[in-house]
XYZ file of C-alpha atoms in Angstrom:
342
model
C -30.915 86.178 68.137
C -29.698 89.419 69.570
C -31.566 91.621 67.098
C -34.559 89.656 67.903
C -34.399 90.147 71.254
C -34.422 93.911 70.897
C -37.782 93.557 68.813
C -39.833 91.743 71.535
C -40.850 94.806 73.603
C -40.403 98.475 73.510
C -41.183 98.390 77.674
C -37.921 98.593 79.684
C -39.086 96.662 82.686
C -40.427 94.095 80.257
C -37.099 93.881 78.279
C -35.029 93.854 81.775
C -37.066 90.732 82.912
C -36.897 88.933 79.220
C -33.157 89.291 79.522
C -32.777 87.957 82.809
C -35.037 84.990 82.058
C -33.126 84.102 78.945
C -29.873 84.279 81.074
C -31.626 82.002 83.785
C -32.771 79.352 81.522
C -29.197 79.350 79.774
C -27.507 78.711 82.919
C -30.008 76.189 84.299
C -29.585 74.176 81.150
C -26.156 73.513 81.986
C -27.398 71.169 84.716
C -29.320 68.531 82.985
C -26.632 68.676 79.697
C -23.762 67.809 82.406
C -25.840 65.165 83.906
C -26.395 63.661 80.365
C -22.869 63.768 79.790
C -21.913 62.140 83.103
C -24.825 59.456 82.290
C -23.103 58.939 78.949
C -19.654 58.474 80.330
C -20.855 56.006 82.748
C -22.656 53.928 79.700
C -19.255 54.238 77.883
C -17.240 52.807 80.648
C -18.762 49.437 79.805
C -17.122 49.169 76.677
C -14.414 51.572 76.520
C -11.157 52.151 78.439
C -11.662 55.435 80.234
C -7.831 56.327 80.430
C -7.294 56.253 76.485
C -7.578 59.343 74.202
C -9.863 57.338 72.115
C -12.648 57.127 74.692
C -12.575 61.006 75.247
C -12.577 61.374 71.179
C -15.572 59.019 71.184
C -17.636 60.808 74.051
C -16.938 64.023 72.512
C -18.282 63.532 69.145
C -21.320 61.906 70.896
C -22.070 64.650 72.738
C -21.573 67.053 69.842
C -23.802 65.130 67.580
C -26.510 64.996 70.623
C -26.306 68.694 71.039
C -26.318 69.520 67.338
C -29.856 67.440 67.255
C -31.359 69.313 70.361
C -30.023 72.769 68.822
C -31.525 72.358 65.471
C -35.123 71.088 66.836
C -35.261 73.989 69.263
C -33.767 76.631 67.214
C -36.378 75.920 64.274
C -39.042 75.532 66.836
C -38.534 78.795 68.387
C -38.430 80.986 65.220
C -41.236 79.075 63.255
C -43.448 79.205 66.653
C -42.150 82.327 68.554
C -41.546 84.756 65.704
C -43.843 85.629 63.238
C -42.802 85.256 59.510
C -41.467 88.366 57.575
C -40.753 89.443 54.181
C -37.078 89.080 53.003
C -35.601 92.432 52.688
C -34.073 93.170 49.144
C -30.499 94.030 49.671
C -29.128 96.246 46.910
C -25.828 95.335 45.146
C -23.063 97.417 46.497
C -19.532 97.263 46.278
C -17.236 95.006 48.543
C -16.354 97.789 50.800
C -19.980 99.362 51.184
C -20.068 97.475 54.359
C -17.134 99.110 55.823
C -18.304 102.639 54.850
C -21.837 101.898 56.272
C -20.133 100.818 59.487
C -18.233 104.081 59.684
C -21.184 106.115 58.950
C -23.265 103.988 61.760
C -20.369 104.869 64.492
C -20.219 108.499 63.245
C -24.152 108.518 63.708
C -23.795 106.844 67.290
C -21.152 109.401 68.365
C -23.009 112.456 67.569
C -26.459 111.661 67.716
C -26.426 108.703 70.533
C -23.641 109.811 72.968
C -24.480 107.433 75.575
C -24.481 104.621 73.547
C -21.020 105.458 72.119
C -19.736 105.459 75.872
C -21.279 102.387 76.717
C -19.625 100.688 73.892
C -16.502 102.004 75.066
C -17.684 100.532 78.642
C -18.102 97.079 77.293
C -15.057 96.539 75.949
C -13.401 96.148 79.206
C -16.345 95.077 81.204
C -17.855 92.422 79.159
C -14.401 90.868 78.064
C -13.379 90.868 81.552
C -16.634 89.186 82.628
C -16.649 86.538 79.954
C -12.907 85.744 80.524
C -12.885 85.336 84.263
C -14.204 81.567 84.003
C -11.062 80.294 82.213
C -8.852 82.559 84.298
C -10.373 80.855 87.258
C -9.714 77.465 86.201
C -6.056 78.427 85.694
C -5.861 80.091 88.978
C -7.107 77.011 90.652
C -4.899 74.645 88.675
C -1.501 75.998 88.699
C -1.708 78.469 91.867
C -4.114 76.436 93.940
C -3.018 72.981 92.641
C -6.699 72.151 92.703
C -7.745 68.417 91.446
C -10.174 67.641 88.702
C -13.200 67.372 91.359
C -12.317 70.822 92.891
C -12.065 72.309 88.913
C -15.746 70.816 88.479
C -17.011 72.115 91.641
C -15.904 75.682 90.834
C -17.702 75.543 87.364
C -20.754 74.069 89.280
C -20.749 77.005 91.680
C -20.406 79.340 89.001
C -23.122 78.217 86.856
C -25.581 77.604 89.945
C -25.118 81.014 91.203
C -25.308 82.771 87.817
C -29.035 81.576 87.976
C -29.565 83.342 91.105
C -27.788 86.595 89.942
C -29.614 86.860 86.595
C -33.171 86.330 89.031
C -32.027 89.412 91.452
C -30.880 91.828 88.574
C -34.499 92.908 87.545
C -35.121 93.379 91.110
C -31.857 95.639 91.946
C -32.849 97.433 88.697
C -35.823 98.484 89.898
C -34.752 99.494 93.039
C -31.563 101.690 91.672
C -32.313 102.277 88.093
C -30.387 100.801 85.338
C -26.968 102.816 85.476
C -26.846 102.647 89.432
C -27.041 98.745 88.907
C -24.399 98.334 86.423
C -22.092 100.438 88.432
C -22.651 98.717 91.779
C -22.171 95.121 89.937
C -18.723 96.685 88.516
C -17.685 97.520 92.135
C -18.476 94.239 93.466
C -16.391 92.794 90.893
C -13.577 95.056 91.958
C -13.717 94.074 95.531
C -14.040 90.357 94.922
C -10.958 90.566 92.657
C -9.122 92.447 95.465
C -10.285 89.900 98.146
C -8.659 87.095 96.079
C -5.261 89.005 95.729
C -4.945 89.674 99.394
C -6.673 86.724 100.912
C -6.220 83.766 98.681
C -2.337 83.494 98.873
C -1.726 80.017 99.027
C -3.241 76.466 98.224
C -4.758 76.134 101.550
C -6.772 78.790 100.914
C -9.100 76.734 98.181
C -12.284 76.956 100.602
C -12.013 80.794 100.446
C -11.558 80.719 96.566
C -14.867 78.405 96.314
C -16.719 81.102 98.276
C -15.556 84.043 95.715
C -16.208 81.493 92.832
C -20.022 81.706 94.250
C -19.933 85.420 94.547
C -18.362 85.222 90.921
C -21.115 83.392 89.779
C -23.693 86.119 91.222
C -22.181 88.933 89.938
C -21.695 87.221 86.661
C -25.100 86.006 85.956
C -26.179 89.787 87.291
C -23.818 91.346 84.699
C -24.951 89.648 81.531
C -28.717 90.860 81.593
C -27.666 94.137 82.717
C -25.537 94.955 80.074
C -27.558 93.786 77.061
C -30.562 95.775 78.624
C -28.873 99.111 78.764
C -27.385 98.636 75.189
C -30.874 97.868 73.687
C -32.485 100.577 75.486
C -29.908 102.864 74.400
C -29.801 101.900 70.686
C -31.682 103.601 67.887
C -34.671 101.763 66.818
C -35.183 100.336 63.224
C -31.517 99.369 63.071
C -31.361 96.377 65.414
C -29.523 93.779 63.271
C -26.512 96.363 62.341
C -26.157 97.706 66.232
C -26.310 94.387 67.781
C -23.692 93.436 65.236
C -21.580 95.843 67.134
C -22.334 94.668 70.551
C -21.323 91.371 69.498
C -17.839 92.835 68.357
C -17.489 95.151 71.308
C -18.539 91.961 73.948
C -16.763 89.079 72.344
C -14.179 90.782 70.013
C -11.627 91.335 72.942
C -11.815 87.978 74.551
C -8.201 87.109 73.963
C -7.054 90.350 75.747
C -7.384 89.274 79.466
C -5.970 85.777 79.305
C -3.042 87.086 77.265
C -2.519 89.833 79.968
C -2.820 87.024 82.546
C -0.247 84.871 80.596
C 2.399 87.589 80.343
C 1.918 89.008 84.119
C 2.674 85.122 85.173
C 5.656 84.963 82.630
C 6.971 88.149 84.219
C 7.010 86.109 87.686
C 3.736 88.129 89.027
C 1.865 86.117 91.581
C -1.207 84.578 90.178
C -3.334 86.160 93.259
C -1.602 89.498 92.350
C -2.592 89.316 88.740
C -6.380 88.628 89.871
C -6.128 91.988 91.746
C -4.636 93.866 88.614
C -7.800 92.397 87.096
C -9.747 94.971 88.817
C -8.481 97.819 86.575
C -10.764 96.925 83.330
C -13.698 97.225 85.844
C -12.455 100.769 87.172
C -12.141 101.668 83.389
C -15.615 100.340 82.498
C -16.903 102.394 85.663
C -15.545 105.597 84.597
C -16.931 105.152 81.126
C -20.270 104.448 82.745
C -20.198 108.136 84.630
C -20.374 109.440 80.705
C -23.953 108.358 80.386
C -26.806 110.432 81.507
C -30.161 109.260 82.441
C -31.797 111.154 79.720
C -29.793 109.117 77.277
C -32.066 106.196 78.533
C -35.130 107.765 77.758
C -34.359 109.282 74.334
C -35.890 106.614 72.517
C -38.976 106.799 74.336
C -39.247 110.692 73.545
C -38.445 110.137 69.721
C -41.404 107.259 69.901
C -43.620 109.607 71.726
C -42.905 112.496 69.252
C -44.184 110.357 66.561
C -46.942 108.927 67.666
C -48.408 112.153 69.407
C -50.537 114.030 66.620
C -48.592 117.144 65.118
C -50.269 120.393 64.402
C -50.468 119.592 60.464
C -52.841 116.796 61.217
C -55.422 119.126 63.078
C -58.713 119.458 60.909
C -58.712 123.098 61.248
C -55.245 123.430 60.149
C -55.513 121.338 57.085
C -58.487 123.218 56.088
C -56.623 126.475 56.336
C -54.066 125.096 54.445
C -56.281 124.223 51.599
C -57.843 127.631 51.454
C -54.612 129.182 51.473
C -53.554 126.749 48.563
C -56.650 127.841 46.744
C -55.932 131.600 46.768
C -52.335 131.095 45.849
C -53.636 128.793 42.552
C -56.146 131.530 41.799
C -53.428 134.352 41.932
C -51.267 132.230 39.771
C -53.801 131.874 37.340
C -54.776 135.465 37.170
C -51.016 136.527 36.675
C -50.627 133.942 33.700
C -53.617 135.353 31.867
C -52.549 139.157 32.542
């Protein structure tokens, strides 16, 4: 899906808008699905004991079955209607290690020729994995530190999802005002400020309302960050190798999701207060911000310059130049024949 997203358009503004709309739809779809689960729960209470584990198992299986049907119908429809059919590529036979060698060659190529993309990959490791993990960490923080109820945990999830839609909506607007690199840097700074606020001002269970405000802000910067990082990555990457390069994107953005919860657990076991641990989580965003500073504005326009050079007529295509080349070639041939005759 990410590879197809990169092929939708070559216009950076349109790509920014597409990414934002995709995240808005994905976030907004949570609410009708949550309503469906609640409705299903209400129906099942007529036949099952809601306090038993069997009730949870039946509800879970039913929801997964319905979700699978919807996913299949919508996915097939999207690819049959939204994307044109393309001929399958013939993949040559190779050794089992060829994929590893190809990945190594790709990374070397990115480092040497696409320096901006290389540093953005480095940036995404702490940034994307930290952003994605914050929801799970927030649930742990509410449950153990703020001693929240199930209703408060659910409210936190609703706030995150609702304000994430708003964050995805304002991302293209901020991008047009500041530019891609400045707006993603601003997003990282806001993450740091929110986490530091929690460290200093959410210090006991009585501060639950303050954390709900922070959850809303989390939702805004979370919904803002996802289309931002994806758009910048697509703009920086070389064209024609979308599937391979987007595979690397999936790795750097999801391959280290285990690290933030593990760090949070280690700090908790070491006796560090959870609000202080939330403040410590600002460090990955500091590292990501430092990596972004290595990216230059010229890196964002590199692909546009390459495409322009390919589309612009070269001197070899000029009719006069071609005719002159033919005359020179004829003279060379005549000379060659004369020499052979002599």
